[in-house]
Amino acid sequence: LYGAIQPADSVSLSTRTHGAVFNLEYSPDGSVLTVACEQTEVLLFDPISSKHIKTLSEAHEDCVNNIRFLDNRLFATCSDDTTIALWDLRKLNTKVCTLHGHTSWVKNIEYDTNTRLLVTSGFDGNVIIWDTNRCTEDGCPHKKFFHTRFLMRMRLTPDCSKMLISTSSGYLLILHDLDLNKSLEVGSYPILRARRTTSSSDITSSGSSGPRAVGSPCHQNNSGPLSEKTLSRPSQREGGSPRNSLEVLTPEVPGERDRGNCITSLQLHPKGWATLLRCSSNTDDQEWTCVYEFQEGAPVRPVSPRCSLRLTHCIEEANVGRGYIKELCFSPDGRMISSPHGFGIRLLGFDAHCSELVDCLPREASPLREIRSLYSHNDVVLTTKFSPTHCQIASGCLSGRVSLYQPKF
């Protein structure tokens, strides 16, 4: 089906200047496609008929950055106006409520379906928990869960057992055995040793490098890098790490060992097997898409816990649209990746047959295989998303156009 996929329709509103498309999100049942726009708007479309349903013309007072569905009817939006808004598809004329708590641009929304807690992160460095069980018109009870410098993106694993946080300084933070009911103040969480992620070829090597000299993303009292004393404090309980233990990693990126990088986009495999990163060099002249398998089991060395991630696949991306974040995604079954590439998207697989990741893990990091390239935009593509229920892909670009792709025979 995806081998026969072609540009199907383009949806745009020429009567309004809604600006760049920053994010796309389907409802869980695939019946609605929502579009987060640069100029305060949220657009809603029927992805099957490509018909425009509604425009939330003043959804926020600044750029809309991210949209997350809590169920088939309720969804949340976040914005550079520092707020989060809750919406109900059955009553779009007004917000359910507006949430205040961040002090800078809010960039990411996650949702724990087990506890019904909304989790947001922003450029103020804060991860905030919102209790949607007790929402009123005035908002929801909330608390600051975690803080780190240079925060870019935050994700929960599908089973909500881990939280991953990427930073503009090239670090990836992993909170293991996650407990969202406990706020983490500075120094209150066990810190695992900072490490560079391993590739398949050196997973048994005894050497590991510490954090780069640019400084740790975790706030300490002296605002300096994590000290060896801090990193090596006893933190493991027998049989595993304690609740909310923090692991600080420097993901290996091809060609970036000496120059450093910024992790701009962060996604997780739908089965929790891997994490997907879009990285750019500090000089902004290279971009890479990288897949890291989650490693479980005994520590590689007795003096530090096992490195949680291993680079398995990567590919260099088109170096266009500098300064804009490109949001990529996994397919619903996790066998393919859709990645913004210049004025279009590329469908990437772990091998030429779109096999499951667990069935084609290489001994050494291997290139992602290009399955198909699709170009239908006249500007740089910033975001792409698979439909959760249909063989369809959506993409949005810098000039505000949304394109849909589906099989044609």
mmCIF file of C-alpha atoms in Angstrom:
data_model
loop_
_atom_site.group_PDB
_atom_site.id
_atom_site.type_symbol
_atom_site.label_atom_id
_atom_site.label_comp_id
_atom_site.label_asym_id
_atom_site.label_seq_id
_atom_site.Cartn_x
_atom_site.Cartn_y
_atom_site.Cartn_z
ATOM 1 C CA LEU A 1 0.000 0.000 0.000
ATOM 2 C CA TYR A 2 2.681 2.509 0.948
ATOM 3 C CA GLY A 3 4.639 1.562 -2.163
ATOM 4 C CA ALA A 4 1.693 2.890 -4.195
ATOM 5 C CA ILE A 5 1.219 6.041 -2.130
ATOM 6 C CA GLN A 6 0.998 9.302 -4.061
ATOM 7 C CA PRO A 7 0.090 12.941 -3.358
ATOM 8 C CA ALA A 8 -3.700 12.926 -3.138
ATOM 9 C CA ASP A 9 -5.000 16.331 -2.105
ATOM 10 C CA SER A 10 -3.753 19.624 -0.775
ATOM 11 C CA VAL A 11 -5.764 21.595 1.712
ATOM 12 C CA SER A 12 -5.164 25.287 2.305
ATOM 13 C CA LEU A 13 -7.142 28.389 3.159
ATOM 14 C CA SER A 14 -6.267 31.180 0.758
ATOM 15 C CA THR A 15 -8.677 33.550 2.515
ATOM 16 C CA ARG A 16 -6.562 33.559 5.676
ATOM 17 C CA THR A 17 -2.881 33.955 6.374
ATOM 18 C CA HIS A 18 -2.386 31.256 8.969
ATOM 19 C CA GLY A 19 1.373 31.060 8.504
ATOM 20 C CA ALA A 20 3.622 28.016 8.683
ATOM 21 C CA VAL A 21 2.321 24.604 9.714
ATOM 22 C CA PHE A 22 4.209 23.620 12.867
ATOM 23 C CA ASN A 23 2.426 20.417 13.846
ATOM 24 C CA LEU A 24 -0.165 17.908 12.612
ATOM 25 C CA GLU A 25 -2.226 15.553 14.763
ATOM 26 C CA TYR A 26 -4.918 13.001 13.901
ATOM 27 C CA SER A 27 -7.642 12.069 16.361
ATOM 28 C CA PRO A 28 -7.196 8.485 17.646
ATOM 29 C CA ASP A 29 -10.017 7.228 15.399
ATOM 30 C CA GLY A 30 -8.533 9.011 12.358
ATOM 31 C CA SER A 31 -11.681 11.051 11.709
ATOM 32 C CA VAL A 32 -10.167 14.516 12.263
ATOM 33 C CA LEU A 33 -6.850 16.069 11.255
ATOM 34 C CA THR A 34 -5.804 19.092 13.326
ATOM 35 C CA VAL A 35 -3.205 21.614 12.179
ATOM 36 C CA ALA A 36 -1.169 23.871 14.488
ATOM 37 C CA CYS A 37 -0.330 27.136 12.705
ATOM 38 C CA GLU A 38 2.176 29.911 13.167
ATOM 39 C CA GLN A 39 -0.406 32.705 13.276
ATOM 40 C CA THR A 40 -2.564 31.794 16.331
ATOM 41 C CA GLU A 41 -4.849 29.423 14.393
ATOM 42 C CA VAL A 42 -5.826 25.764 14.639
ATOM 43 C CA LEU A 43 -7.337 24.224 11.498
ATOM 44 C CA LEU A 44 -9.530 21.115 11.484
ATOM 45 C CA PHE A 45 -10.062 18.892 8.411
ATOM 46 C CA ASP A 46 -11.833 15.677 7.489
ATOM 47 C CA PRO A 47 -8.807 13.702 6.221
ATOM 48 C CA ILE A 48 -10.923 11.293 4.158
ATOM 49 C CA SER A 49 -12.788 13.909 2.118
ATOM 50 C CA SER A 50 -10.069 16.594 2.508
ATOM 51 C CA LYS A 51 -12.797 19.029 3.516
ATOM 52 C CA HIS A 52 -12.207 21.899 5.879
ATOM 53 C CA ILE A 53 -14.287 21.521 9.058
ATOM 54 C CA LYS A 54 -13.463 24.603 11.113
ATOM 55 C CA THR A 55 -10.844 27.232 11.849
ATOM 56 C CA LEU A 56 -10.128 28.245 15.439
ATOM 57 C CA SER A 57 -8.979 31.693 14.355
ATOM 58 C CA GLU A 58 -7.856 32.901 17.782
ATOM 59 C CA ALA A 59 -7.014 29.633 19.458
ATOM 60 C CA HIS A 60 -4.078 31.396 21.140
ATOM 61 C CA GLU A 61 -2.460 34.816 21.179
ATOM 62 C CA ASP A 62 0.770 33.584 19.578
ATOM 63 C CA CYS A 63 2.108 30.649 17.533
ATOM 64 C CA VAL A 64 0.402 27.292 18.109
ATOM 65 C CA ASN A 65 3.144 24.701 18.546
ATOM 66 C CA ASN A 66 1.653 21.327 19.378
ATOM 67 C CA ILE A 67 -1.665 19.474 19.541
ATOM 68 C CA ARG A 68 -2.434 16.328 21.544
ATOM 69 C CA PHE A 69 -5.673 14.324 21.645
ATOM 70 C CA LEU A 70 -6.655 12.997 25.063
ATOM 71 C CA ASP A 71 -9.415 10.856 23.514
ATOM 72 C CA ASN A 72 -11.549 10.982 20.346
ATOM 73 C CA ARG A 73 -13.206 14.246 21.418
ATOM 74 C CA LEU A 74 -10.967 16.185 23.802
ATOM 75 C CA PHE A 75 -7.672 17.700 22.636
ATOM 76 C CA ALA A 76 -5.084 20.142 23.983
ATOM 77 C CA THR A 77 -3.090 22.852 22.224
ATOM 78 C CA CYS A 78 -0.034 24.771 23.428
ATOM 79 C CA SER A 79 1.447 28.048 22.313
ATOM 80 C CA ASP A 80 4.194 30.644 22.484
ATOM 81 C CA ASP A 81 1.707 32.703 24.537
ATOM 82 C CA THR A 82 2.803 30.392 27.451
ATOM 83 C CA THR A 83 -0.643 28.757 27.808
ATOM 84 C CA ILE A 84 -2.266 25.396 27.124
ATOM 85 C CA ALA A 85 -5.900 25.217 25.981
ATOM 86 C CA LEU A 86 -8.328 22.303 26.211
ATOM 87 C CA TRP A 87 -10.928 21.867 23.449
ATOM 88 C CA ASP A 88 -13.927 19.603 22.832
ATOM 89 C CA LEU A 89 -14.750 18.664 19.226
ATOM 90 C CA ARG A 90 -18.461 18.771 20.096
ATOM 91 C CA LYS A 91 -18.257 22.440 21.156
ATOM 92 C CA LEU A 92 -15.488 24.288 19.336
ATOM 93 C CA ASN A 93 -16.895 27.799 19.761
ATOM 94 C CA THR A 94 -15.179 28.130 23.107
ATOM 95 C CA LYS A 95 -12.304 26.531 25.011
ATOM 96 C CA VAL A 96 -13.011 24.036 27.759
ATOM 97 C CA CYS A 97 -10.398 25.892 29.810
ATOM 98 C CA THR A 98 -7.032 27.656 29.595
ATOM 99 C CA LEU A 99 -4.081 26.446 31.654
ATOM 100 C CA HIS A 100 -1.539 28.931 33.046
ATOM 101 C CA GLY A 101 1.728 27.841 34.620
ATOM 102 C CA HIS A 102 4.598 28.135 32.140
ATOM 103 C CA THR A 103 6.649 31.335 31.901
ATOM 104 C CA SER A 104 7.918 30.883 28.325
ATOM 105 C CA TRP A 105 6.924 29.243 25.046
ATOM 106 C CA VAL A 106 5.150 25.894 25.533
ATOM 107 C CA LYS A 107 6.372 23.405 22.939
ATOM 108 C CA ASN A 108 5.205 19.908 23.832
ATOM 109 C CA ILE A 109 2.174 18.055 25.251
ATOM 110 C CA GLU A 110 2.003 14.439 26.439
ATOM 111 C CA TYR A 111 -0.827 12.525 28.121
ATOM 112 C CA ASP A 112 -0.717 9.633 30.574
ATOM 113 C CA THR A 113 -3.872 7.622 29.837
ATOM 114 C CA ASN A 114 -3.436 5.595 33.042
ATOM 115 C CA THR A 115 -3.577 8.544 35.454
ATOM 116 C CA ARG A 116 -5.245 11.074 33.100
ATOM 117 C CA LEU A 117 -2.435 13.497 33.819
ATOM 118 C CA LEU A 118 -1.479 16.017 31.129
ATOM 119 C CA VAL A 119 2.265 16.667 30.859
ATOM 120 C CA THR A 120 3.658 19.783 29.150
ATOM 121 C CA SER A 121 7.133 21.210 28.564
ATOM 122 C CA GLY A 122 8.408 24.578 27.422
ATOM 123 C CA PHE A 123 11.416 26.757 26.804
ATOM 124 C CA ASP A 124 11.290 27.867 30.443
ATOM 125 C CA GLY A 125 12.879 24.473 31.114
ATOM 126 C CA ASN A 126 9.891 23.227 33.090
ATOM 127 C CA VAL A 127 7.932 19.997 32.782
ATOM 128 C CA ILE A 128 4.517 20.599 34.375
ATOM 129 C CA ILE A 129 1.872 18.042 35.381
ATOM 130 C CA TRP A 130 -1.835 18.970 35.066
ATOM 131 C CA ASP A 131 -4.598 17.006 36.791
ATOM 132 C CA THR A 132 -7.321 16.807 34.143
ATOM 133 C CA ASN A 133 -9.481 14.796 36.562
ATOM 134 C CA ARG A 134 -10.220 18.061 38.382
ATOM 135 C CA CYS A 135 -10.600 20.555 35.534
ATOM 136 C CA THR A 136 -12.837 23.611 35.939
ATOM 137 C CA GLU A 137 -13.414 26.644 33.727
ATOM 138 C CA ASP A 138 -10.549 28.293 35.628
ATOM 139 C CA GLY A 139 -8.064 25.547 34.787
ATOM 140 C CA CYS A 140 -6.571 22.416 36.379
ATOM 141 C CA PRO A 141 -4.484 21.827 39.513
ATOM 142 C CA HIS A 142 -0.845 21.634 38.428
ATOM 143 C CA LYS A 143 2.674 21.245 39.757
ATOM 144 C CA LYS A 144 6.194 21.549 38.394
ATOM 145 C CA PHE A 145 7.558 18.049 37.927
ATOM 146 C CA PHE A 146 11.069 18.618 36.554
ATOM 147 C CA HIS A 147 13.374 21.393 35.381
ATOM 148 C CA THR A 148 16.361 21.390 33.063
ATOM 149 C CA ARG A 149 18.248 23.916 30.996
ATOM 150 C CA PHE A 150 18.097 23.985 27.182
ATOM 151 C CA LEU A 151 14.922 21.839 27.063
ATOM 152 C CA MET A 152 13.664 21.158 23.531
ATOM 153 C CA ARG A 153 11.255 18.196 23.523
ATOM 154 C CA MET A 154 9.754 15.790 26.071
ATOM 155 C CA ARG A 155 8.089 12.422 25.427
ATOM 156 C CA LEU A 156 6.567 9.580 27.439
ATOM 157 C CA THR A 157 7.079 5.978 26.381
ATOM 158 C CA PRO A 158 3.827 4.221 25.342
ATOM 159 C CA ASP A 159 3.562 2.477 28.726
ATOM 160 C CA CYS A 160 4.477 5.746 30.535
ATOM 161 C CA SER A 161 7.330 4.002 32.361
ATOM 162 C CA LYS A 162 9.960 6.451 31.096
ATOM 163 C CA MET A 163 10.194 10.135 30.242
ATOM 164 C CA LEU A 164 12.696 11.268 27.610
ATOM 165 C CA ILE A 165 13.827 14.895 27.344
ATOM 166 C CA SER A 166 16.016 16.287 24.571
ATOM 167 C CA THR A 167 18.046 19.480 24.822
ATOM 168 C CA SER A 168 19.550 22.014 22.461
ATOM 169 C CA SER A 169 22.984 21.227 23.947
ATOM 170 C CA GLY A 170 22.904 17.671 22.588
ATOM 171 C CA TYR A 171 21.933 15.796 25.742
ATOM 172 C CA LEU A 172 19.167 13.232 26.102
ATOM 173 C CA LEU A 173 17.743 12.757 29.601
ATOM 174 C CA ILE A 174 15.858 9.597 30.572
ATOM 175 C CA LEU A 175 13.796 9.337 33.741
ATOM 176 C CA HIS A 176 13.443 5.617 34.501
ATOM 177 C CA ASP A 177 10.605 3.920 36.407
ATOM 178 C CA LEU A 178 8.562 7.087 36.112
ATOM 179 C CA ASP A 179 6.348 8.327 38.947
ATOM 180 C CA LEU A 180 4.487 11.473 37.860
ATOM 181 C CA ASN A 181 2.991 11.964 41.309
ATOM 182 C CA LYS A 182 6.365 12.935 42.749
ATOM 183 C CA SER A 183 7.824 16.349 41.918
ATOM 184 C CA LEU A 184 11.566 16.338 41.311
ATOM 185 C CA GLU A 185 13.473 19.186 42.886
ATOM 186 C CA VAL A 186 17.190 19.756 42.317
ATOM 187 C CA GLY A 187 19.160 17.037 44.075
ATOM 188 C CA SER A 188 16.102 14.952 44.996
ATOM 189 C CA TYR A 189 16.454 12.389 42.192
ATOM 190 C CA PRO A 190 19.128 9.690 41.799
ATOM 191 C CA ILE A 191 21.465 10.508 38.927
ATOM 192 C CA LEU A 192 22.967 7.751 36.821
ATOM 193 C CA ARG A 193 26.334 8.235 35.188
ATOM 194 C CA ALA A 194 26.371 10.475 32.112
ATOM 195 C CA ARG A 195 27.474 8.525 29.039
ATOM 196 C CA ARG A 196 27.729 8.666 25.286
ATOM 197 C CA THR A 197 25.382 6.166 23.683
ATOM 198 C CA THR A 198 27.054 3.118 22.225
ATOM 199 C CA SER A 199 26.886 1.770 18.719
ATOM 200 C CA SER A 200 26.576 -1.946 18.068
ATOM 201 C CA SER A 201 30.289 -2.309 17.397
ATOM 202 C CA ASP A 202 31.426 -1.011 20.785
ATOM 203 C CA ILE A 203 28.635 -2.170 23.089
ATOM 204 C CA THR A 204 31.075 -4.395 25.006
ATOM 205 C CA SER A 205 33.802 -1.777 25.157
ATOM 206 C CA SER A 206 34.965 -0.747 28.602
ATOM 207 C CA GLY A 207 35.458 2.885 27.665
ATOM 208 C CA SER A 208 32.830 5.593 27.921
ATOM 209 C CA SER A 209 33.054 9.329 27.626
ATOM 210 C CA GLY A 210 31.544 11.744 30.078
ATOM 211 C CA PRO A 211 29.557 14.882 29.274
ATOM 212 C CA ARG A 212 30.990 17.443 26.910
ATOM 213 C CA ALA A 213 32.459 20.638 28.261
ATOM 214 C CA VAL A 214 29.445 22.673 27.173
ATOM 215 C CA GLY A 215 27.859 21.886 30.522
ATOM 216 C CA SER A 216 25.172 19.585 31.756
ATOM 217 C CA PRO A 217 21.525 20.390 31.079
ATOM 218 C CA CYS A 218 20.631 19.706 34.718
ATOM 219 C CA HIS A 219 20.522 22.681 37.057
ATOM 220 C CA GLN A 220 22.920 22.495 39.967
ATOM 221 C CA ASN A 221 23.519 25.149 42.595
ATOM 222 C CA ASN A 222 26.692 26.306 40.834
ATOM 223 C CA SER A 223 25.058 26.104 37.357
ATOM 224 C CA GLY A 224 28.077 24.116 36.186
ATOM 225 C CA PRO A 225 28.375 20.658 34.677
ATOM 226 C CA LEU A 226 27.495 17.566 36.658
ATOM 227 C CA SER A 227 30.454 16.702 38.844
ATOM 228 C CA GLU A 228 31.914 13.192 38.993
ATOM 229 C CA LYS A 229 30.932 13.117 42.658
ATOM 230 C CA THR A 230 27.319 13.826 41.756
ATOM 231 C CA LEU A 231 27.263 11.353 38.896
ATOM 232 C CA SER A 232 28.750 8.474 40.858
ATOM 233 C CA ARG A 233 26.565 8.680 43.936
ATOM 234 C CA PRO A 234 24.970 5.325 44.835
ATOM 235 C CA SER A 235 21.655 5.228 43.042
ATOM 236 C CA GLN A 236 20.761 1.685 42.066
ATOM 237 C CA ARG A 237 18.571 -0.614 44.057
ATOM 238 C CA GLU A 238 18.994 -4.347 43.723
ATOM 239 C CA GLY A 239 17.446 -5.521 40.468
ATOM 240 C CA GLY A 240 17.088 -2.096 38.847
ATOM 241 C CA SER A 241 17.095 1.674 39.205
ATOM 242 C CA PRO A 242 15.019 3.556 41.804
ATOM 243 C CA ARG A 243 11.878 5.487 40.866
ATOM 244 C CA ASN A 244 12.551 8.587 38.726
ATOM 245 C CA SER A 245 16.267 7.868 38.415
ATOM 246 C CA LEU A 246 17.840 10.185 35.870
ATOM 247 C CA GLU A 247 20.198 9.031 33.132
ATOM 248 C CA VAL A 248 22.105 11.669 31.148
ATOM 249 C CA LEU A 249 23.227 10.593 27.675
ATOM 250 C CA THR A 250 25.085 12.173 24.794
ATOM 251 C CA PRO A 251 23.633 10.363 21.772
ATOM 252 C CA GLU A 252 26.131 9.348 19.137
ATOM 253 C CA VAL A 253 25.458 11.179 15.878
ATOM 254 C CA PRO A 254 27.439 10.272 12.728
ATOM 255 C CA GLY A 255 30.031 12.898 11.896
ATOM 256 C CA GLU A 256 29.315 14.911 15.036
ATOM 257 C CA ARG A 257 31.750 13.441 17.529
ATOM 258 C CA ASP A 258 33.806 16.632 17.770
ATOM 259 C CA ARG A 259 31.393 19.397 16.801
ATOM 260 C CA GLY A 260 28.391 18.765 19.017
ATOM 261 C CA ASN A 261 24.738 18.800 18.015
ATOM 262 C CA CYS A 262 21.262 19.977 18.883
ATOM 263 C CA ILE A 263 18.431 17.446 19.277
ATOM 264 C CA THR A 264 15.515 19.245 17.643
ATOM 265 C CA SER A 265 12.871 16.521 17.290
ATOM 266 C CA LEU A 266 12.165 13.531 19.523
ATOM 267 C CA GLN A 267 9.707 10.690 18.852
ATOM 268 C CA LEU A 268 9.177 7.199 20.272
ATOM 269 C CA HIS A 269 8.477 3.862 18.599
ATOM 270 C CA PRO A 270 4.770 2.961 19.096
ATOM 271 C CA LYS A 271 5.800 -0.281 20.835
ATOM 272 C CA GLY A 272 8.418 1.449 22.979
ATOM 273 C CA TRP A 273 11.340 -0.325 21.308
ATOM 274 C CA ALA A 274 13.302 2.726 20.165
ATOM 275 C CA THR A 275 13.574 6.487 20.096
ATOM 276 C CA LEU A 276 13.795 8.579 16.944
ATOM 277 C CA LEU A 277 15.842 11.799 16.914
ATOM 278 C CA ARG A 278 16.325 14.585 14.386
ATOM 279 C CA CYS A 279 19.668 16.222 15.138
ATOM 280 C CA SER A 280 21.391 19.242 13.654
ATOM 281 C CA SER A 281 25.023 20.259 14.009
ATOM 282 C CA ASN A 282 25.887 23.263 16.124
ATOM 283 C CA THR A 283 26.951 25.014 12.935
ATOM 284 C CA ASP A 284 23.539 24.145 11.429
ATOM 285 C CA ASP A 285 25.108 22.781 8.254
ATOM 286 C CA GLN A 286 24.084 19.128 8.708
ATOM 287 C CA GLU A 287 20.968 17.271 9.818
ATOM 288 C CA TRP A 288 20.585 13.606 10.701
ATOM 289 C CA THR A 289 17.713 11.255 11.501
ATOM 290 C CA CYS A 290 18.842 8.614 14.000
ATOM 291 C CA VAL A 291 17.172 5.559 15.560
ATOM 292 C CA TYR A 292 18.314 4.308 18.967
ATOM 293 C CA GLU A 293 17.188 0.951 20.334
ATOM 294 C CA PHE A 294 16.333 0.781 24.036
ATOM 295 C CA GLN A 295 18.743 -1.532 25.837
ATOM 296 C CA GLU A 296 17.527 -3.462 28.871
ATOM 297 C CA GLY A 297 19.323 -5.837 31.210
ATOM 298 C CA ALA A 298 22.470 -5.918 33.299
ATOM 299 C CA PRO A 299 24.957 -3.035 33.417
ATOM 300 C CA VAL A 300 27.748 -3.063 30.845
ATOM 301 C CA ARG A 301 30.207 -2.118 33.609
ATOM 302 C CA PRO A 302 29.786 -2.687 37.341
ATOM 303 C CA VAL A 303 30.689 0.929 38.129
ATOM 304 C CA SER A 304 27.844 2.442 36.115
ATOM 305 C CA PRO A 305 24.433 1.390 34.812
ATOM 306 C CA ARG A 306 23.998 0.099 31.287
ATOM 307 C CA CYS A 307 23.664 2.690 28.583
ATOM 308 C CA SER A 308 19.954 2.754 27.779
ATOM 309 C CA LEU A 309 20.250 3.513 24.061
ATOM 310 C CA ARG A 310 22.166 2.048 21.129
ATOM 311 C CA LEU A 311 22.415 3.681 17.709
ATOM 312 C CA THR A 312 21.075 1.218 15.133
ATOM 313 C CA HIS A 313 20.126 3.262 12.037
ATOM 314 C CA CYS A 314 20.716 6.748 10.685
ATOM 315 C CA ILE A 315 20.506 8.838 7.527
ATOM 316 C CA GLU A 316 21.623 12.334 6.551
ATOM 317 C CA GLU A 317 18.824 14.790 5.791
ATOM 318 C CA ALA A 318 18.504 17.727 3.396
ATOM 319 C CA ASN A 319 20.068 20.825 4.913
ATOM 320 C CA VAL A 320 17.266 23.289 4.138
ATOM 321 C CA GLY A 321 15.031 25.498 6.233
ATOM 322 C CA ARG A 322 17.750 26.334 8.732
ATOM 323 C CA GLY A 323 16.440 27.453 12.094
ATOM 324 C CA TYR A 324 13.135 25.567 11.742
ATOM 325 C CA ILE A 325 12.459 22.310 13.566
ATOM 326 C CA LYS A 326 11.377 19.390 11.376
ATOM 327 C CA GLU A 327 8.983 17.016 13.127
ATOM 328 C CA LEU A 328 9.202 13.409 11.941
ATOM 329 C CA CYS A 329 7.206 10.336 13.018
ATOM 330 C CA PHE A 330 6.870 6.550 13.095
ATOM 331 C CA SER A 331 4.093 4.723 11.265
ATOM 332 C CA PRO A 332 1.411 3.225 13.574
ATOM 333 C CA ASP A 333 3.043 -0.224 13.353
ATOM 334 C CA GLY A 334 6.561 1.206 13.798
ATOM 335 C CA ARG A 335 7.931 -0.259 10.552
ATOM 336 C CA MET A 336 8.420 3.041 8.707
ATOM 337 C CA ILE A 337 9.503 6.597 9.405
ATOM 338 C CA SER A 338 8.130 9.650 7.631
ATOM 339 C CA SER A 339 10.707 12.417 7.565
ATOM 340 C CA PRO A 340 10.546 15.977 6.187
ATOM 341 C CA HIS A 341 13.091 16.226 3.378
ATOM 342 C CA GLY A 342 13.406 19.534 1.579
ATOM 343 C CA PHE A 343 10.124 20.364 -0.162
ATOM 344 C CA GLY A 344 8.711 16.886 0.492
ATOM 345 C CA ILE A 345 8.901 13.825 2.705
ATOM 346 C CA ARG A 346 10.811 10.560 2.627
ATOM 347 C CA LEU A 347 9.456 7.217 3.778
ATOM 348 C CA LEU A 348 12.297 5.354 5.463
ATOM 349 C CA GLY A 349 12.538 1.699 6.549
ATOM 350 C CA PHE A 350 14.973 -0.333 8.612
ATOM 351 C CA ASP A 351 15.482 -2.488 5.535
ATOM 352 C CA ALA A 352 14.134 -2.616 1.979
ATOM 353 C CA HIS A 353 11.195 -4.807 3.075
ATOM 354 C CA CYS A 354 9.952 -2.525 5.890
ATOM 355 C CA SER A 355 10.654 -5.235 8.462
ATOM 356 C CA GLU A 356 10.076 -4.861 12.177
ATOM 357 C CA LEU A 357 12.998 -3.233 13.973
ATOM 358 C CA VAL A 358 13.516 -6.304 16.187
ATOM 359 C CA ASP A 359 13.875 -8.488 13.074
ATOM 360 C CA CYS A 360 16.639 -6.462 11.417
ATOM 361 C CA LEU A 361 18.877 -5.116 14.167
ATOM 362 C CA PRO A 362 22.334 -4.638 12.642
ATOM 363 C CA ARG A 363 25.626 -5.433 14.354
ATOM 364 C CA GLU A 364 26.793 -1.927 13.489
ATOM 365 C CA ALA A 365 24.805 1.256 12.852
ATOM 366 C CA SER A 366 23.327 1.000 9.338
ATOM 367 C CA PRO A 367 21.714 3.485 6.948
ATOM 368 C CA LEU A 368 17.947 3.811 6.951
ATOM 369 C CA ARG A 369 16.559 2.635 3.609
ATOM 370 C CA GLU A 370 14.614 5.078 1.474
ATOM 371 C CA ILE A 371 11.317 3.416 0.528
ATOM 372 C CA ARG A 372 9.744 6.338 -1.310
ATOM 373 C CA SER A 373 10.112 10.096 -1.762
ATOM 374 C CA LEU A 374 7.036 12.291 -2.118
ATOM 375 C CA TYR A 375 7.174 15.925 -3.198
ATOM 376 C CA SER A 376 4.111 18.145 -3.466
ATOM 377 C CA HIS A 377 5.082 21.374 -1.669
ATOM 378 C CA ASN A 378 6.609 24.606 -2.890
ATOM 379 C CA ASP A 379 8.291 25.333 0.423
ATOM 380 C CA VAL A 380 10.232 23.568 3.164
ATOM 381 C CA VAL A 381 8.235 20.793 4.886
ATOM 382 C CA LEU A 382 8.263 21.201 8.668
ATOM 383 C CA THR A 383 6.053 18.358 9.902
ATOM 384 C CA THR A 384 4.542 15.051 8.852
ATOM 385 C CA LYS A 385 2.178 12.500 10.405
ATOM 386 C CA PHE A 386 0.769 9.040 9.640
ATOM 387 C CA SER A 387 -2.939 8.460 10.064
ATOM 388 C CA PRO A 388 -3.527 6.014 12.951
ATOM 389 C CA THR A 389 -6.314 4.182 11.097
ATOM 390 C CA HIS A 390 -5.950 4.691 7.318
ATOM 391 C CA CYS A 391 -3.140 4.323 4.794
ATOM 392 C CA GLN A 392 -2.602 8.064 4.665
ATOM 393 C CA ILE A 393 0.176 10.541 5.458
ATOM 394 C CA ALA A 394 -0.122 14.294 5.988
ATOM 395 C CA SER A 395 2.599 16.925 5.698
ATOM 396 C CA GLY A 396 2.718 20.671 6.337
ATOM 397 C CA CYS A 397 5.154 23.284 5.089
ATOM 398 C CA LEU A 398 6.549 26.711 5.877
ATOM 399 C CA SER A 399 4.111 28.537 3.598
ATOM 400 C CA GLY A 400 1.054 26.978 5.276
ATOM 401 C CA ARG A 401 0.063 24.253 2.842
ATOM 402 C CA VAL A 402 -1.074 20.820 4.065
ATOM 403 C CA SER A 403 -0.734 17.844 1.693
ATOM 404 C CA LEU A 404 -2.286 14.397 1.997
ATOM 405 C CA TYR A 405 -0.838 11.215 0.487
ATOM 406 C CA GLN A 406 -2.650 7.917 -0.063
ATOM 407 C CA PRO A 407 -2.381 4.894 -2.402
ATOM 408 C CA LYS A 408 -3.266 5.230 -6.067
ATOM 409 C CA PHE A 409 -3.442 2.203 -8.348
#
